[in-house]
PDB file of C-alpha atoms in Angstrom:
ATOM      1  CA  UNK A  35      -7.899  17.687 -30.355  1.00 57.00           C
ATOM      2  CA  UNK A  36      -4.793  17.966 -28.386  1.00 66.00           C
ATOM      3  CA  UNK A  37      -6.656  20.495 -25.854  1.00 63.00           C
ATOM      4  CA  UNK A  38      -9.674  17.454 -25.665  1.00 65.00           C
ATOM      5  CA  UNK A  39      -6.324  15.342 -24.583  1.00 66.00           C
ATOM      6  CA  UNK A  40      -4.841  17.764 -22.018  1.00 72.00           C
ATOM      7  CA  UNK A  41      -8.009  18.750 -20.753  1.00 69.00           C
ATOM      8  CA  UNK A  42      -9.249  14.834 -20.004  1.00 69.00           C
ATOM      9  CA  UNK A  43      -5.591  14.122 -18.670  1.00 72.00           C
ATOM     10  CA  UNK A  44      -6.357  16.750 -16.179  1.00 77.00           C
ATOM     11  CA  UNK A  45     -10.100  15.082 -14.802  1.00 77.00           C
ATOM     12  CA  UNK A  46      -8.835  11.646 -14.529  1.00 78.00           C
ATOM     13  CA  UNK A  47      -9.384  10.845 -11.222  1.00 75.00           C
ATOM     14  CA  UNK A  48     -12.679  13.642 -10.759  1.00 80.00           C
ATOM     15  CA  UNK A  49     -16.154  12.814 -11.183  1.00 80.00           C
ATOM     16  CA  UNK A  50     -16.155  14.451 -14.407  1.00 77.00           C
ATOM     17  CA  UNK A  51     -13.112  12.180 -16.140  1.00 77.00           C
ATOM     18  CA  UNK A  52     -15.584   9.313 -17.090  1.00 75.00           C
ATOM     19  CA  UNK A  53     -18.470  11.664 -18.661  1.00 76.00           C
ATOM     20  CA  UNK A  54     -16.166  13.892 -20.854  1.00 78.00           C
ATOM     21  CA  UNK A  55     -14.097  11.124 -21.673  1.00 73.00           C
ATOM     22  CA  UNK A  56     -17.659   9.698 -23.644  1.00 73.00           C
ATOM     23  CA  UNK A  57     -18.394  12.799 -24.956  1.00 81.00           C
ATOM     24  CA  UNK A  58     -14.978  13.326 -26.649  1.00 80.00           C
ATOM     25  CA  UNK A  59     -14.011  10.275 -27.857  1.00 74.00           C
ATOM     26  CA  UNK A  60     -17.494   9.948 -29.256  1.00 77.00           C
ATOM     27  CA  UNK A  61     -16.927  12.875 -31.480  1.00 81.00           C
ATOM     28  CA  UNK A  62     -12.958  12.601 -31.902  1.00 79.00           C
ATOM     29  CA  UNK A  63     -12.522   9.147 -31.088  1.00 78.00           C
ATOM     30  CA  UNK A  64     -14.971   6.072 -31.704  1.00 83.00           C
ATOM     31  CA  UNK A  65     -12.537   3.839 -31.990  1.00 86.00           C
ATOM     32  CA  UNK A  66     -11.511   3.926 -28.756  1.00 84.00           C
ATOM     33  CA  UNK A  67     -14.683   3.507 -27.583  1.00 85.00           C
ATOM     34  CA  UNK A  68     -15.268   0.657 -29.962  1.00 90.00           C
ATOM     35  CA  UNK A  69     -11.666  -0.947 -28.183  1.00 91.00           C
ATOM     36  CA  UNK A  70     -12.777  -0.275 -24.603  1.00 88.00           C
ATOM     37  CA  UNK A  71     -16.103  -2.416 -25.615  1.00 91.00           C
ATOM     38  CA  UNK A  72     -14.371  -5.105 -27.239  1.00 95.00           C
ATOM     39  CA  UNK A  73     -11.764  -5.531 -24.285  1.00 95.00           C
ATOM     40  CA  UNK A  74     -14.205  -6.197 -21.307  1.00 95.00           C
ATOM     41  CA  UNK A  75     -16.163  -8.420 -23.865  1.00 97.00           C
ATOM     42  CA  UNK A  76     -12.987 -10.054 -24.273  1.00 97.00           C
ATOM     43  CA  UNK A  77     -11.904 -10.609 -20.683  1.00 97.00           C
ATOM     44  CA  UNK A  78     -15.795 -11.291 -19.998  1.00 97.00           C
ATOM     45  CA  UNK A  79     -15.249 -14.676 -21.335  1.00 98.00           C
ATOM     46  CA  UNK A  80     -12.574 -15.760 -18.543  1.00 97.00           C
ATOM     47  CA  UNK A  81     -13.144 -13.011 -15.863  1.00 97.00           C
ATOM     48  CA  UNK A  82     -16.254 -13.501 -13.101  1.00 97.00           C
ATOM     49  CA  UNK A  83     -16.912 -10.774 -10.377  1.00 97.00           C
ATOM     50  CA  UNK A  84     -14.953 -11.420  -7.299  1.00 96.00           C
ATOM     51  CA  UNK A  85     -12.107 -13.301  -9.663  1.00 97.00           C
ATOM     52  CA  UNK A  86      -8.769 -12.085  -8.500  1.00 98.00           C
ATOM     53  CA  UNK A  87      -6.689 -10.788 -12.051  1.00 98.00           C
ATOM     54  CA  UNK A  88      -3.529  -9.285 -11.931  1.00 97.00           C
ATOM     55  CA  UNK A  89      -2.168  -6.766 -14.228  1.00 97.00           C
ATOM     56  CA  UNK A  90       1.366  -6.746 -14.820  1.00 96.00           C
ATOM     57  CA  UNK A  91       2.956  -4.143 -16.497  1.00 94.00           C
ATOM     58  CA  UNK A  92      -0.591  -1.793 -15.826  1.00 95.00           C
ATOM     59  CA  UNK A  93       0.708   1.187 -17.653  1.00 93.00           C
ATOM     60  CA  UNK A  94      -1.972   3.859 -17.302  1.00 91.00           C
ATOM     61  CA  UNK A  95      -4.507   0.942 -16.286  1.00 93.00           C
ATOM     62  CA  UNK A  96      -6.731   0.632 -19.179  1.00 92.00           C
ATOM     63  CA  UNK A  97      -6.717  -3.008 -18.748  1.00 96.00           C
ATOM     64  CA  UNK A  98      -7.330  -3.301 -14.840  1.00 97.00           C
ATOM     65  CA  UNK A  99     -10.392  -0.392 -15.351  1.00 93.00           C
ATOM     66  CA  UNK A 100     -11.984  -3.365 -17.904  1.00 95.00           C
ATOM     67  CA  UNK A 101     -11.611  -5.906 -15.012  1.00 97.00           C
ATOM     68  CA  UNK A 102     -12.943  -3.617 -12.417  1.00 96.00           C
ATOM     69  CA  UNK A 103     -15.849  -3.207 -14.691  1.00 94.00           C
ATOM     70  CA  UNK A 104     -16.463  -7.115 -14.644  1.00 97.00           C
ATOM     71  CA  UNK A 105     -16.313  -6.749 -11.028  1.00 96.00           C
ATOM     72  CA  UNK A 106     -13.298  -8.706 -10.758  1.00 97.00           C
ATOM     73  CA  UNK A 107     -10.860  -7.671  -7.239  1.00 97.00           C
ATOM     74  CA  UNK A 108      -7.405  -6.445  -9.375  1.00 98.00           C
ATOM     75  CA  UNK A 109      -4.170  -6.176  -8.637  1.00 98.00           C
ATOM     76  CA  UNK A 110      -2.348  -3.683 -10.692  1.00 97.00           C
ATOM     77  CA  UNK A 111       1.409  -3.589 -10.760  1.00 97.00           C
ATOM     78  CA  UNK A 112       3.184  -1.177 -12.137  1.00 95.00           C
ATOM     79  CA  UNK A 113       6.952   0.505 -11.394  1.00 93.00           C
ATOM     80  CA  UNK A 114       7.271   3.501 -13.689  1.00 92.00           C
ATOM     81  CA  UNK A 115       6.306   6.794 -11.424  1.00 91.00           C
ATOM     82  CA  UNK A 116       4.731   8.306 -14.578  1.00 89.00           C
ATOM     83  CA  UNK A 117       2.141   6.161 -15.023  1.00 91.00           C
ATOM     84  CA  UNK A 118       1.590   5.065 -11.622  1.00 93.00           C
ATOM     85  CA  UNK A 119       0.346   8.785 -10.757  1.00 91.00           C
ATOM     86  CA  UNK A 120      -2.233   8.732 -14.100  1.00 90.00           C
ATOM     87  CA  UNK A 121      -3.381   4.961 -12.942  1.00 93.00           C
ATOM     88  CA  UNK A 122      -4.055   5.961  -9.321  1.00 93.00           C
ATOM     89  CA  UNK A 123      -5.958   8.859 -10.675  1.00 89.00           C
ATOM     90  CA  UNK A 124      -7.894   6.326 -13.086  1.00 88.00           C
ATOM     91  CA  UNK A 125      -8.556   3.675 -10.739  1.00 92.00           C
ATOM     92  CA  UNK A 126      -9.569   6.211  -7.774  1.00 88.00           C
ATOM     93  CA  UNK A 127     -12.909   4.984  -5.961  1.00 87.00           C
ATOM     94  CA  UNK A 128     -12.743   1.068  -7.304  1.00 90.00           C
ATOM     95  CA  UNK A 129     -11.921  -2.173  -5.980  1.00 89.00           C
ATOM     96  CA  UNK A 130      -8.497  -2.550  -6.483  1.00 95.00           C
ATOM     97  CA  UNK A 131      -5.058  -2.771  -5.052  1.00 97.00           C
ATOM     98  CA  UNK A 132      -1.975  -0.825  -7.025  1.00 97.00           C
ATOM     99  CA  UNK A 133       1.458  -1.868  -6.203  1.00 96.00           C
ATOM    100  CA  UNK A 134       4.154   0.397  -6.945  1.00 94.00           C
ATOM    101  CA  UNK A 135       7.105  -2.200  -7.827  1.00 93.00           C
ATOM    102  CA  UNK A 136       8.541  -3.864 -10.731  1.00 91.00           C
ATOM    103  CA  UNK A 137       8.208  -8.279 -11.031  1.00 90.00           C
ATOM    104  CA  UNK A 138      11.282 -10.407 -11.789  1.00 88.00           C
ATOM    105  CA  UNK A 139      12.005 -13.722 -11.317  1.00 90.00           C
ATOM    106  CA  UNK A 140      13.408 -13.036  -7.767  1.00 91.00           C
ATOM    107  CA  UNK A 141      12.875 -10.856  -5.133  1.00 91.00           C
ATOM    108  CA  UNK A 142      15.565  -8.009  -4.675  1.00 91.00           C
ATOM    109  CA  UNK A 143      16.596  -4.081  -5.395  1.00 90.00           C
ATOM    110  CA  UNK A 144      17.425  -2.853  -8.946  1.00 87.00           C
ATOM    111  CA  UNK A 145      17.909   0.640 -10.430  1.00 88.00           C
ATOM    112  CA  UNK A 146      15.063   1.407 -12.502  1.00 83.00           C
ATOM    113  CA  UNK A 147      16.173   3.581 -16.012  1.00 85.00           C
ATOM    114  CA  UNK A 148      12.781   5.776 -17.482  1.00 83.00           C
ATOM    115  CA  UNK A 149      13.516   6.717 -20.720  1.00 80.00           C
ATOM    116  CA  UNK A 150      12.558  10.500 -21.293  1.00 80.00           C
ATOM    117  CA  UNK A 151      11.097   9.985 -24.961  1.00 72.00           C
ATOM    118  CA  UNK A 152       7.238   9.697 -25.637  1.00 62.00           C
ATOM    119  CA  UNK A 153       7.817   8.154 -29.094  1.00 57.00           C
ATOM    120  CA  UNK A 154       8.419   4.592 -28.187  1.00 53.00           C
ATOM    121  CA  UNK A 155       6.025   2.261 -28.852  1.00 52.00           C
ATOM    122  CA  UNK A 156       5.100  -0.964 -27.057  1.00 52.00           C
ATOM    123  CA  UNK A 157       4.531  -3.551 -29.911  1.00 42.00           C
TER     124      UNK A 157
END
């Protein structure tokens, strides 16, 4: 399973990302496809095509790919260089603008700290 992983981190971004993504997660992983589903459903409720949505904080931009699916025109924030390069990939060929910047309550320069561990998880 971890090869699936590496192997689909490599497409993102080609032609082929989107296909082998279904194929493996419908024999490894159902319930992601089962959360994709359930997000746009979710956001379907308060999201129209053409809405502007911004996503703050996109991480690797599973939430702004749902809103480009409901045809909305997204925004996607995001400051750490990591993810940035994995959501560009994602969100190559679809409407949407992806700004490489943190948000704060005022506008001005701040060192950024990445943490180098992959165990932390966002509650």
């Amino acid at each position: 399973m971890a090869f699936g992983k590496r192997l689909g981190g490599a497409l993102v971004g080609t032609p082929l990302y989107q296909p082998f993504r279904f194929i493996y997660q419908t024999a490894f992983g159902r319930d992601a496809i089962r959360k994709r589903r359930d997000r746009k459903h979710f956001y379907a409720q308060f999201i129209s095509p053409r809405d502007l949505v911004f996503d703050i904080g996109a991480n690797e931009g599973l939430y702004s790919e749902a809103f480009c699916a409901l045809g909305a025109d997204v925004v996607s924030v995001e400051p750490d260089p990591r993810n940035l390069e994995i959501l560009k990939k994602r969100l190559r060929g679809r409407k949407v603008r992806i700004e490489a910047c943190a948000m704060g309550s005022e506008s001005r320069t701040q060192t950024f700290y990445l943490s180098n561990r992959n165990d932390v998880a966002i509650g």
